[in-house]
PDB file of C-alpha atoms and ligand atoms in Angstrom:
ATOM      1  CA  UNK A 248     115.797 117.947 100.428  1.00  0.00           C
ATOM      2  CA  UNK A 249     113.598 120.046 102.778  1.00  0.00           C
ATOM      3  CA  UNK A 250     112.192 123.371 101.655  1.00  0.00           C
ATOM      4  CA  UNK A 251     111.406 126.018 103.804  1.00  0.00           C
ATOM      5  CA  UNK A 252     108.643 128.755 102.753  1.00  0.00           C
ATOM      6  CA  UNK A 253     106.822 131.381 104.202  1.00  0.00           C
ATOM      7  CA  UNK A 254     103.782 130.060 102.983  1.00  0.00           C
ATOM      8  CA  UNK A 255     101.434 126.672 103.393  1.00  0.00           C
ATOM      9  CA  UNK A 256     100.154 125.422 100.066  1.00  0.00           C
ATOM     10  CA  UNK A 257     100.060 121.812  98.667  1.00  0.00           C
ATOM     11  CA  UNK A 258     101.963 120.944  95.682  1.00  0.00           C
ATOM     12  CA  UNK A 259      99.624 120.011  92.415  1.00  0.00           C
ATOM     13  CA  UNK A 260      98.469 115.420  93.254  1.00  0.00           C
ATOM     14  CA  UNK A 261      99.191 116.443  96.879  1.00  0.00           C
ATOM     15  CA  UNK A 262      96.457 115.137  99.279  1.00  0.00           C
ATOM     16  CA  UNK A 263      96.046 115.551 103.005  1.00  0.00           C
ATOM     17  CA  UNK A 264      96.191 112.691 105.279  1.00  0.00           C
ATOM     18  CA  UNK A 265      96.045 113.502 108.737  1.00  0.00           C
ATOM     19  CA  UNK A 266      96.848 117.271 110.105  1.00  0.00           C
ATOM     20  CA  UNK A 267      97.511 118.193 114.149  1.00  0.00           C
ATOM     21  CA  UNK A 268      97.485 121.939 115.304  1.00  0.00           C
ATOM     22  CA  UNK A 269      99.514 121.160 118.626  1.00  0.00           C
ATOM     23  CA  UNK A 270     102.968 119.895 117.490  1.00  0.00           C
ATOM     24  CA  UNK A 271     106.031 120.872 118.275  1.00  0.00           C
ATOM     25  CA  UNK A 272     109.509 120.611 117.423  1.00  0.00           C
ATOM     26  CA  UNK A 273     112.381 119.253 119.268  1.00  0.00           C
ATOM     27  CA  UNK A 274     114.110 122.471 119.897  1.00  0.00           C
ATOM     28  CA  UNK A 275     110.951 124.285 121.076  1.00  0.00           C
ATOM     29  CA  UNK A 276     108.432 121.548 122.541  1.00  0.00           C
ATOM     30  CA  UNK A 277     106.506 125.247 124.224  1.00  0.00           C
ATOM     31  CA  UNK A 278     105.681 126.117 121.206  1.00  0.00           C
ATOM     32  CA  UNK A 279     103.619 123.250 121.000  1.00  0.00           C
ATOM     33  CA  UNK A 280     100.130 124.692 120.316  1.00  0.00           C
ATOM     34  CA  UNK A 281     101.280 127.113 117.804  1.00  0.00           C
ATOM     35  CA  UNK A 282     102.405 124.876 115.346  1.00  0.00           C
ATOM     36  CA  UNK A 283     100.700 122.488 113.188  1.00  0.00           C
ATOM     37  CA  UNK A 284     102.251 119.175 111.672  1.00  0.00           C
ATOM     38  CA  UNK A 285     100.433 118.205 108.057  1.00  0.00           C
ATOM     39  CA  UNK A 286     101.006 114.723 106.355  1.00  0.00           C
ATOM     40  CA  UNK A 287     100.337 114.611 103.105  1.00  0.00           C
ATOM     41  CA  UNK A 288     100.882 111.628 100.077  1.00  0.00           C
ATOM     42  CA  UNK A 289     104.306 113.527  99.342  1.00  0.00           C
ATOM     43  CA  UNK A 290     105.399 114.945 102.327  1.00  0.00           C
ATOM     44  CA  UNK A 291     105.675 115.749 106.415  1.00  0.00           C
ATOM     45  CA  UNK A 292     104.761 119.727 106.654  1.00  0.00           C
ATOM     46  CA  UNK A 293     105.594 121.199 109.724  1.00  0.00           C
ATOM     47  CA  UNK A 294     103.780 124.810 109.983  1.00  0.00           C
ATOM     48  CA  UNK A 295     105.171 127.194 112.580  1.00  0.00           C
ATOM     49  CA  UNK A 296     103.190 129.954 114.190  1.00  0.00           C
ATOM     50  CA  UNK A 297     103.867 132.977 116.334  1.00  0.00           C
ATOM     51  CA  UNK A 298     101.941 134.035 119.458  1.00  0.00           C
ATOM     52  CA  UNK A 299      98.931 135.638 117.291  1.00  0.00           C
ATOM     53  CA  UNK A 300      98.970 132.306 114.971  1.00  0.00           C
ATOM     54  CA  UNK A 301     100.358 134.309 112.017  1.00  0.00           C
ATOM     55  CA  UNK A 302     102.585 131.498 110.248  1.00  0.00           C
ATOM     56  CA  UNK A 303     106.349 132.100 110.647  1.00  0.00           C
ATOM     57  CA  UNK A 304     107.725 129.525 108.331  1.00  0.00           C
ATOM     58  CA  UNK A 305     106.962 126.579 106.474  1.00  0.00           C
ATOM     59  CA  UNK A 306     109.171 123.314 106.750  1.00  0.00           C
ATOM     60  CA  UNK A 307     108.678 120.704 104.270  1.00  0.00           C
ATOM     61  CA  UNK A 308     110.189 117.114 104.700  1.00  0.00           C
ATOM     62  CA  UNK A 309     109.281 115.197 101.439  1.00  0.00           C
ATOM     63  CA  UNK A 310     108.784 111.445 102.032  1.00  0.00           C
ATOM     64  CA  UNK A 311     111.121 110.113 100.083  1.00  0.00           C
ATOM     65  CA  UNK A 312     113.792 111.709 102.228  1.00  0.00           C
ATOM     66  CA  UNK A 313     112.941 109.567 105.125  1.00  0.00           C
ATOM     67  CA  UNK A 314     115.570 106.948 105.277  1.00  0.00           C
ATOM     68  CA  UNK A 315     114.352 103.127 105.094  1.00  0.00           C
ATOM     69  CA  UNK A 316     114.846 100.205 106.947  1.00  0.00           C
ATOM     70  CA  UNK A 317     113.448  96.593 105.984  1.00  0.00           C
ATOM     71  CA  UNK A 318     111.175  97.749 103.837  1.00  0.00           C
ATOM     72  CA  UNK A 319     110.163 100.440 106.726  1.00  0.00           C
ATOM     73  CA  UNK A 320     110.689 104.293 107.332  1.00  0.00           C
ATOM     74  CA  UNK A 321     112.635 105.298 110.006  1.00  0.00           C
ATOM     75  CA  UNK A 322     109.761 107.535 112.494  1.00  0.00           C
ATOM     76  CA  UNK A 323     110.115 106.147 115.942  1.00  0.00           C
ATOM     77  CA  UNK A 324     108.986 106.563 119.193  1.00  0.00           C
ATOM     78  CA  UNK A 325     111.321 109.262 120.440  1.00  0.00           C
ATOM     79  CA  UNK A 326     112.059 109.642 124.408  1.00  0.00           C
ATOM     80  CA  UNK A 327     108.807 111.270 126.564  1.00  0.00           C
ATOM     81  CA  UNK A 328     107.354 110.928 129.426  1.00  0.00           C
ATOM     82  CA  UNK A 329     104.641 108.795 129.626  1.00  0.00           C
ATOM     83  CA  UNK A 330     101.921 110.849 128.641  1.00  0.00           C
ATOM     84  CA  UNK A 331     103.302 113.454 126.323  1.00  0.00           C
ATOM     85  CA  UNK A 332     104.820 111.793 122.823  1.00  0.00           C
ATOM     86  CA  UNK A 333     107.657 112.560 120.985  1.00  0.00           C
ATOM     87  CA  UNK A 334     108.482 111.143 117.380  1.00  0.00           C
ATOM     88  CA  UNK A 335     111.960 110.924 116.084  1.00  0.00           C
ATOM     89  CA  UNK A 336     112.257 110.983 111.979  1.00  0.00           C
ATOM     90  CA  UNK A 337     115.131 109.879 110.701  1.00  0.00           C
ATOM     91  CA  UNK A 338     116.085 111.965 107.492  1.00  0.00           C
ATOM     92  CA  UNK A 339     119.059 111.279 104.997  1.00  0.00           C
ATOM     93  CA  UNK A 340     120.327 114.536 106.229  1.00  0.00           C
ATOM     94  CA  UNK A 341     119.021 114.970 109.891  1.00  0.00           C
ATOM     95  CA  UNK A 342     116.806 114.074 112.650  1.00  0.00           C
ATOM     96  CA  UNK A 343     113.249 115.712 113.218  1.00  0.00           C
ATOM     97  CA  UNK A 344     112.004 115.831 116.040  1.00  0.00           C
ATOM     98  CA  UNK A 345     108.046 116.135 116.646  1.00  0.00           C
ATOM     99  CA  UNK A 346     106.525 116.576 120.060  1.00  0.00           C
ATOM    100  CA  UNK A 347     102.956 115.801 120.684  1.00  0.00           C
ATOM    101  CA  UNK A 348     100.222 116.369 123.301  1.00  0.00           C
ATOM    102  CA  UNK A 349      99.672 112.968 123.553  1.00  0.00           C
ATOM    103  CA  UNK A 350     101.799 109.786 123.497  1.00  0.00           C
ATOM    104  CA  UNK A 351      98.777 107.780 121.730  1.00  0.00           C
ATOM    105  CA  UNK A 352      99.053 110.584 118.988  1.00  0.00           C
ATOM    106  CA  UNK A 353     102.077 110.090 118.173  1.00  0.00           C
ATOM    107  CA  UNK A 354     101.904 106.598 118.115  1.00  0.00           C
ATOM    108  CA  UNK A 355      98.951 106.939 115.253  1.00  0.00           C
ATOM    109  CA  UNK A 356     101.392 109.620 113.732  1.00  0.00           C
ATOM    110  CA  UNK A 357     104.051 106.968 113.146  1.00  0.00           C
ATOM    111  CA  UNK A 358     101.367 104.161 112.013  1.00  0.00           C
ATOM    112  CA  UNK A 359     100.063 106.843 109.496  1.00  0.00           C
ATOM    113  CA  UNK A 360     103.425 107.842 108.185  1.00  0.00           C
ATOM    114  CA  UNK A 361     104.286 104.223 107.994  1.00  0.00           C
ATOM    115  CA  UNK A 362     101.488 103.655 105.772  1.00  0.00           C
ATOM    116  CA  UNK A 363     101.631 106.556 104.029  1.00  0.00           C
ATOM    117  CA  UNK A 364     105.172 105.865 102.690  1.00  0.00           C
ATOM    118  CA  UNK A 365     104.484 101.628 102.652  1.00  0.00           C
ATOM    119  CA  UNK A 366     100.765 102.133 101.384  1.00  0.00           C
ATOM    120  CA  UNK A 367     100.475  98.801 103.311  1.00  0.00           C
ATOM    121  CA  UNK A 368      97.929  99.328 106.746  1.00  0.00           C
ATOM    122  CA  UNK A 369      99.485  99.637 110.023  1.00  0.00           C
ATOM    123  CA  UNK A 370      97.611  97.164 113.036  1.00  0.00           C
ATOM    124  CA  UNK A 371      96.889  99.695 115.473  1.00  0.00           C
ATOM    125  CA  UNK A 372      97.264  98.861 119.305  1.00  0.00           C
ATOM    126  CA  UNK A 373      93.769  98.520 120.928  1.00  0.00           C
ATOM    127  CA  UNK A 374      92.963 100.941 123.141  1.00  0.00           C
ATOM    128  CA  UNK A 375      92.523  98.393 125.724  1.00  0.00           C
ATOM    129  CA  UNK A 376      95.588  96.783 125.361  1.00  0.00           C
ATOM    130  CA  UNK A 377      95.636  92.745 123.925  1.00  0.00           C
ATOM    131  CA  UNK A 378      93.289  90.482 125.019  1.00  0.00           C
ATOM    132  CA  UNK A 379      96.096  88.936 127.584  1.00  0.00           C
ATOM    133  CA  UNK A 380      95.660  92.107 129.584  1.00  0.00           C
ATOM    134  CA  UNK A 381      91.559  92.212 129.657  1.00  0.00           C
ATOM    135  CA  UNK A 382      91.741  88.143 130.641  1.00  0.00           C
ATOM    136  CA  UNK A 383      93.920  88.943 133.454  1.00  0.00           C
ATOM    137  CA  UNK A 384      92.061  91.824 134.818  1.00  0.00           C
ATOM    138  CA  UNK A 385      88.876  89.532 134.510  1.00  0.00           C
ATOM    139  CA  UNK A 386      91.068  86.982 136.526  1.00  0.00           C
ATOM    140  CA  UNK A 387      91.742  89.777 139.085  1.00  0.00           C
ATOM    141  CA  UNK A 388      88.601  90.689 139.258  1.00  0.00           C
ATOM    142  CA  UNK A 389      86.975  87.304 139.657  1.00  0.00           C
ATOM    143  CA  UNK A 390      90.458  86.583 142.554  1.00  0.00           C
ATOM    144  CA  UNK A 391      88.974  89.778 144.349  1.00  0.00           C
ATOM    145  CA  UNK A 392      85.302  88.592 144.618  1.00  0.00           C
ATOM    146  CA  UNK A 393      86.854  85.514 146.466  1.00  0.00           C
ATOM    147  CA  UNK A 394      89.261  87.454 148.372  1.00  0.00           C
ATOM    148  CA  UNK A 395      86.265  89.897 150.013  1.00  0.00           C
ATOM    149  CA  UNK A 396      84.683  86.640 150.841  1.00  0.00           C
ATOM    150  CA  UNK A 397      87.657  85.598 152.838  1.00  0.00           C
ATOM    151  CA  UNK A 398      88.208  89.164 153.954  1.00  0.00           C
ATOM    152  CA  UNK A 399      84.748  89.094 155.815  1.00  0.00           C
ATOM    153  CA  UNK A 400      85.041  86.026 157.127  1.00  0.00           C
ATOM    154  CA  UNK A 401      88.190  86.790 158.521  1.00  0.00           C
ATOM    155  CA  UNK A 402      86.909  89.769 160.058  1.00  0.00           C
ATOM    156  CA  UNK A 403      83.899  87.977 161.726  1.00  0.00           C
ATOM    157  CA  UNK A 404      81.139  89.758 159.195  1.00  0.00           C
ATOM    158  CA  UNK A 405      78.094  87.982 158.594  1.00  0.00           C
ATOM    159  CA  UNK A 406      77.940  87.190 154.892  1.00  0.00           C
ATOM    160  CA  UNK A 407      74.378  88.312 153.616  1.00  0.00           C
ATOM    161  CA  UNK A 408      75.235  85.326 150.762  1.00  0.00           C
ATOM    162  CA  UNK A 409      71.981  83.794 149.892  1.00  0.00           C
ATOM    163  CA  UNK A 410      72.144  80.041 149.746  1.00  0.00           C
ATOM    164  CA  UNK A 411      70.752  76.216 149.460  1.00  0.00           C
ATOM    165  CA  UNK A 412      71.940  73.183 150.313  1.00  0.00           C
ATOM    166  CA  UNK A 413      70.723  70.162 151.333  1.00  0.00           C
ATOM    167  CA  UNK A 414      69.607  68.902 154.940  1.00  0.00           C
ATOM    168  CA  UNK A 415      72.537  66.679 155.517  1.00  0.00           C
ATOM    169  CA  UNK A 416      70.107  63.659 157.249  1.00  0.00           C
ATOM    170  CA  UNK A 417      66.944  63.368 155.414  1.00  0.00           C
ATOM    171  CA  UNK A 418      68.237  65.216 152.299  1.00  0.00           C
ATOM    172  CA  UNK A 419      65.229  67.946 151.652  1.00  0.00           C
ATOM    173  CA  UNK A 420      66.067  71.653 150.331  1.00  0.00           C
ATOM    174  CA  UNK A 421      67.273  74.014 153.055  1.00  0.00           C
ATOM    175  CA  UNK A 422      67.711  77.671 152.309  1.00  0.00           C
ATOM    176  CA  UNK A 423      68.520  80.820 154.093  1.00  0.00           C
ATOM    177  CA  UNK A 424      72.064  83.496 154.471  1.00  0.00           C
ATOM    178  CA  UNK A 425      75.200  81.988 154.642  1.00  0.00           C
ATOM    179  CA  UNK A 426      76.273  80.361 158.485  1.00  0.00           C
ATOM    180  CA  UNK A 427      72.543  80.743 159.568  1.00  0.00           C
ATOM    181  CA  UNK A 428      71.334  77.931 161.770  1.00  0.00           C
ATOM    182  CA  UNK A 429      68.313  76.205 160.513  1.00  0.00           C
ATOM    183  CA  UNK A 430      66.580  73.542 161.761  1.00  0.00           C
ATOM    184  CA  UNK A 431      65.008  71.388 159.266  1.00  0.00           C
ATOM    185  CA  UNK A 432      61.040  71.636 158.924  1.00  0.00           C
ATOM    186  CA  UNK A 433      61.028  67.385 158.014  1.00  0.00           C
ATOM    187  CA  UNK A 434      63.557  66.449 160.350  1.00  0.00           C
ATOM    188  CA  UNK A 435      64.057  68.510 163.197  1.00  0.00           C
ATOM    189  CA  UNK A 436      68.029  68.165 162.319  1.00  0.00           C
ATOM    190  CA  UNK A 437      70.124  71.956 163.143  1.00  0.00           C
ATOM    191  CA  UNK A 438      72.347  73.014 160.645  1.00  0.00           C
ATOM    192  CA  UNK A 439      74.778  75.344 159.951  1.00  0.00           C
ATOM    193  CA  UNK A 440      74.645  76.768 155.984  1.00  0.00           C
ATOM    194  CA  UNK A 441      77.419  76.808 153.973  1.00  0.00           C
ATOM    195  CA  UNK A 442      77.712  77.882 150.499  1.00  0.00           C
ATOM    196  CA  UNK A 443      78.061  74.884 147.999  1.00  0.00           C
TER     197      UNK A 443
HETATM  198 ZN1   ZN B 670      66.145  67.051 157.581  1.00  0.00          ZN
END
Protein backbone atom coordinates (compact mmCIF):
# COMPACT_ATOMS: atom_id res chain seq x y z
CA UNK A 1 0.00 0.00 0.00
CA UNK A 2 1.34 3.57 -0.49
CA UNK A 3 2.70 5.54 2.43
CA UNK A 4 2.69 9.03 2.64
CA UNK A 5 5.39 10.95 4.93
CA UNK A 6 6.55 14.22 5.50
CA UNK A 7 9.90 13.19 5.05
CA UNK A 8 12.34 11.59 2.11
CA UNK A 9 14.53 8.81 3.44
CA UNK A 10 15.28 5.33 1.92
CA UNK A 11 14.29 2.30 3.67
CA UNK A 12 17.45 0.04 5.04
CA UNK A 13 18.73 -2.42 1.11
CA UNK A 14 17.03 0.52 -0.65
CA UNK A 15 19.16 1.81 -3.61
CA UNK A 16 18.56 4.66 -6.02
CA UNK A 17 18.08 4.07 -9.59
CA UNK A 18 17.27 6.96 -11.50
CA UNK A 19 15.83 10.36 -9.75
CA UNK A 20 14.08 13.53 -11.90
CA UNK A 21 13.50 16.97 -10.12
CA UNK A 22 10.76 18.12 -12.75
CA UNK A 23 7.83 15.65 -12.38
CA UNK A 24 4.60 16.14 -11.87
CA UNK A 25 1.49 14.57 -11.00
CA UNK A 26 -1.64 14.13 -12.88
CA UNK A 27 -3.74 16.43 -10.88
CA UNK A 28 -1.15 19.25 -10.86
CA UNK A 29 1.13 18.86 -14.12
CA UNK A 30 2.25 23.07 -12.99
CA UNK A 31 3.74 21.90 -10.35
CA UNK A 32 6.02 20.20 -12.46
CA UNK A 33 9.44 21.61 -11.42
CA UNK A 34 8.77 21.42 -7.81
CA UNK A 35 8.50 17.94 -7.48
CA UNK A 36 10.89 15.21 -7.83
CA UNK A 37 10.07 11.48 -8.85
CA UNK A 38 12.82 8.84 -7.19
CA UNK A 39 13.00 5.09 -8.33
CA UNK A 40 14.48 3.03 -6.19
CA UNK A 41 14.98 -1.22 -6.04
CA UNK A 42 11.71 -1.16 -3.77
CA UNK A 43 9.78 1.56 -4.76
CA UNK A 44 8.40 4.76 -7.06
CA UNK A 45 8.89 7.98 -4.59
CA UNK A 46 7.18 10.85 -5.64
CA UNK A 47 8.55 14.04 -3.55
CA UNK A 48 6.35 17.12 -3.56
CA UNK A 49 7.62 20.62 -3.04
CA UNK A 50 6.16 24.03 -2.37
CA UNK A 51 7.13 27.30 -4.10
CA UNK A 52 10.45 27.73 -1.84
CA UNK A 53 11.28 23.82 -2.50
CA UNK A 54 10.53 22.98 1.16
CA UNK A 55 9.08 19.28 0.75
CA UNK A 56 5.30 19.08 1.37
CA UNK A 57 4.78 15.39 1.40
CA UNK A 58 6.24 12.24 0.57
CA UNK A 59 4.31 9.56 -1.61
CA UNK A 60 5.64 6.18 -1.72
CA UNK A 61 4.38 3.54 -4.32
CA UNK A 62 6.25 0.24 -3.46
CA UNK A 63 6.89 -1.94 -6.55
CA UNK A 64 5.25 -4.72 -5.79
CA UNK A 65 1.99 -2.80 -5.86
CA UNK A 66 2.25 -2.23 -9.51
CA UNK A 67 -0.10 -4.63 -11.10
CA UNK A 68 1.44 -7.19 -13.77
CA UNK A 69 0.73 -8.18 -17.05
CA UNK A 70 2.63 -11.07 -19.05
CA UNK A 71 5.27 -11.11 -17.02
CA UNK A 72 5.28 -7.05 -17.33
CA UNK A 73 4.30 -4.02 -15.02
CA UNK A 74 1.65 -2.00 -15.97
CA UNK A 75 3.60 1.91 -16.55
CA UNK A 76 2.49 3.10 -19.91
CA UNK A 77 2.71 5.80 -22.07
CA UNK A 78 -0.08 8.00 -20.78
CA UNK A 79 -1.84 10.71 -23.24
CA UNK A 80 0.60 14.06 -24.05
CA UNK A 81 1.30 16.04 -26.50
CA UNK A 82 4.04 15.29 -28.47
CA UNK A 83 6.74 16.75 -26.70
CA UNK A 84 5.79 16.77 -23.07
CA UNK A 85 5.36 12.92 -21.55
CA UNK A 86 3.03 11.59 -19.35
CA UNK A 87 3.28 8.01 -17.67
CA UNK A 88 0.28 6.18 -16.46
CA UNK A 89 1.04 3.45 -13.47
CA UNK A 90 -1.31 1.14 -12.96
CA UNK A 91 -1.58 0.30 -9.12
CA UNK A 92 -3.75 -2.54 -7.45
CA UNK A 93 -5.56 0.30 -5.90
CA UNK A 94 -5.28 3.33 -8.36
CA UNK A 95 -3.78 5.02 -11.22
CA UNK A 96 -0.63 7.41 -10.94
CA UNK A 97 -0.16 9.65 -13.02
CA UNK A 98 3.47 11.20 -13.74
CA UNK A 99 4.02 14.12 -16.05
CA UNK A 100 7.36 14.82 -17.49
CA UNK A 101 9.28 17.60 -19.30
CA UNK A 102 10.03 15.46 -21.91
CA UNK A 103 8.26 12.64 -23.80
CA UNK A 104 11.79 10.76 -24.33
CA UNK A 105 11.99 10.90 -20.41
CA UNK A 106 9.33 9.29 -19.78
CA UNK A 107 9.81 6.80 -22.19
CA UNK A 108 13.35 5.86 -20.30
CA UNK A 109 11.17 6.20 -17.05
CA UNK A 110 8.98 3.29 -18.13
CA UNK A 111 12.09 1.17 -19.62
CA UNK A 112 13.76 1.74 -16.14
CA UNK A 113 10.78 0.80 -14.09
CA UNK A 114 10.30 -2.12 -16.36
CA UNK A 115 13.61 -3.32 -15.53
CA UNK A 116 13.68 -2.43 -12.27
CA UNK A 117 10.67 -4.64 -11.34
CA UNK A 118 11.69 -7.53 -14.35
CA UNK A 119 15.56 -7.13 -13.57
CA UNK A 120 15.62 -8.17 -17.29
CA UNK A 121 17.15 -4.94 -19.68
CA UNK A 122 14.79 -2.93 -21.59
CA UNK A 123 16.03 -2.27 -25.68
CA UNK A 124 15.89 1.31 -25.75
CA UNK A 125 14.62 3.14 -28.99
CA UNK A 126 17.60 4.79 -30.83
CA UNK A 127 17.60 8.17 -30.82
CA UNK A 128 17.58 8.15 -34.47
CA UNK A 129 14.86 6.04 -34.94
CA UNK A 130 15.51 2.19 -36.72
CA UNK A 131 17.68 1.85 -39.36
CA UNK A 132 14.45 1.76 -41.89
CA UNK A 133 14.10 5.45 -41.17
CA UNK A 134 18.02 6.54 -41.67
CA UNK A 135 17.93 4.24 -45.17
CA UNK A 136 15.05 6.14 -46.33
CA UNK A 137 16.25 9.54 -45.53
CA UNK A 138 19.59 8.45 -47.31
CA UNK A 139 17.17 7.43 -50.23
CA UNK A 140 15.64 10.96 -50.02
CA UNK A 141 18.54 12.47 -49.91
CA UNK A 142 20.29 10.69 -52.75
CA UNK A 143 16.25 11.26 -54.86
CA UNK A 144 16.95 15.07 -54.10
CA UNK A 145 20.52 15.27 -55.59
CA UNK A 146 18.81 13.92 -58.83
CA UNK A 147 15.84 15.99 -58.53
CA UNK A 148 18.10 19.52 -58.38
CA UNK A 149 19.69 18.11 -61.43
CA UNK A 150 16.40 17.98 -63.19
CA UNK A 151 15.29 21.13 -61.44
CA UNK A 152 18.15 23.12 -63.25
CA UNK A 153 17.79 21.72 -66.27
CA UNK A 154 14.33 22.44 -66.32
CA UNK A 155 14.92 25.88 -65.51
CA UNK A 156 17.55 26.41 -68.32
CA UNK A 157 20.70 26.68 -65.64
CA UNK A 158 23.94 25.73 -66.84
CA UNK A 159 25.10 22.77 -64.78
CA UNK A 160 28.76 23.57 -63.56
CA UNK A 161 28.92 19.36 -63.50
CA UNK A 162 32.40 18.46 -64.36
CA UNK A 163 32.60 15.64 -66.84
CA UNK A 164 34.33 13.05 -69.47
CA UNK A 165 33.22 11.16 -72.02
CA UNK A 166 34.39 9.95 -75.00
CA UNK A 167 34.64 11.69 -78.57
CA UNK A 168 31.86 9.78 -80.15
CA UNK A 169 34.01 9.34 -83.78
CA UNK A 170 37.55 8.67 -83.09
CA UNK A 171 36.95 7.64 -79.43
CA UNK A 172 39.78 9.88 -77.47
CA UNK A 173 39.00 11.47 -73.85
CA UNK A 174 36.95 14.66 -73.99
CA UNK A 175 36.41 16.68 -70.87
CA UNK A 176 34.91 19.91 -69.84
CA UNK A 177 31.18 21.24 -67.80
CA UNK A 178 28.24 19.53 -68.57
CA UNK A 179 26.36 20.64 -72.28
CA UNK A 180 29.64 22.51 -73.26
CA UNK A 181 30.48 22.23 -76.93
CA UNK A 182 33.85 20.88 -77.62
CA UNK A 183 35.43 20.21 -80.58
CA UNK A 184 37.76 17.40 -80.50
CA UNK A 185 41.65 18.29 -80.60
CA UNK A 186 42.25 14.66 -82.90
CA UNK A 187 39.29 14.92 -84.88
CA UNK A 188 37.91 18.15 -85.41
CA UNK A 189 34.34 16.39 -84.52
CA UNK A 190 31.79 19.14 -82.20
CA UNK A 191 30.20 17.73 -79.41
CA UNK A 192 27.84 18.37 -76.99
CA UNK A 193 28.87 16.81 -73.21
CA UNK A 194 26.71 14.86 -71.40
CA UNK A 195 27.22 13.27 -68.16
CA UNK A 196 27.78 9.40 -68.42
ZN1 LIG B 1 37.46 12.92 -82.17
Amino acid sequence: MKEITKEFRLLPEEAVVCRDNKVGDGANPIGLKNNELILTNQALIHVKKDLFGKTKEVIRYPLADICMSQGKPQVLLGKGDNVTGSVDVFLQYETVNFKFEWKTDAEEWIASITETVTGEKVERKSPFGDMGDFEDLMNMAESVTGTVKGLKKAFGIASTEAVACKCPSCGAPLSGVEDEVVICPFCGASTKLKDE
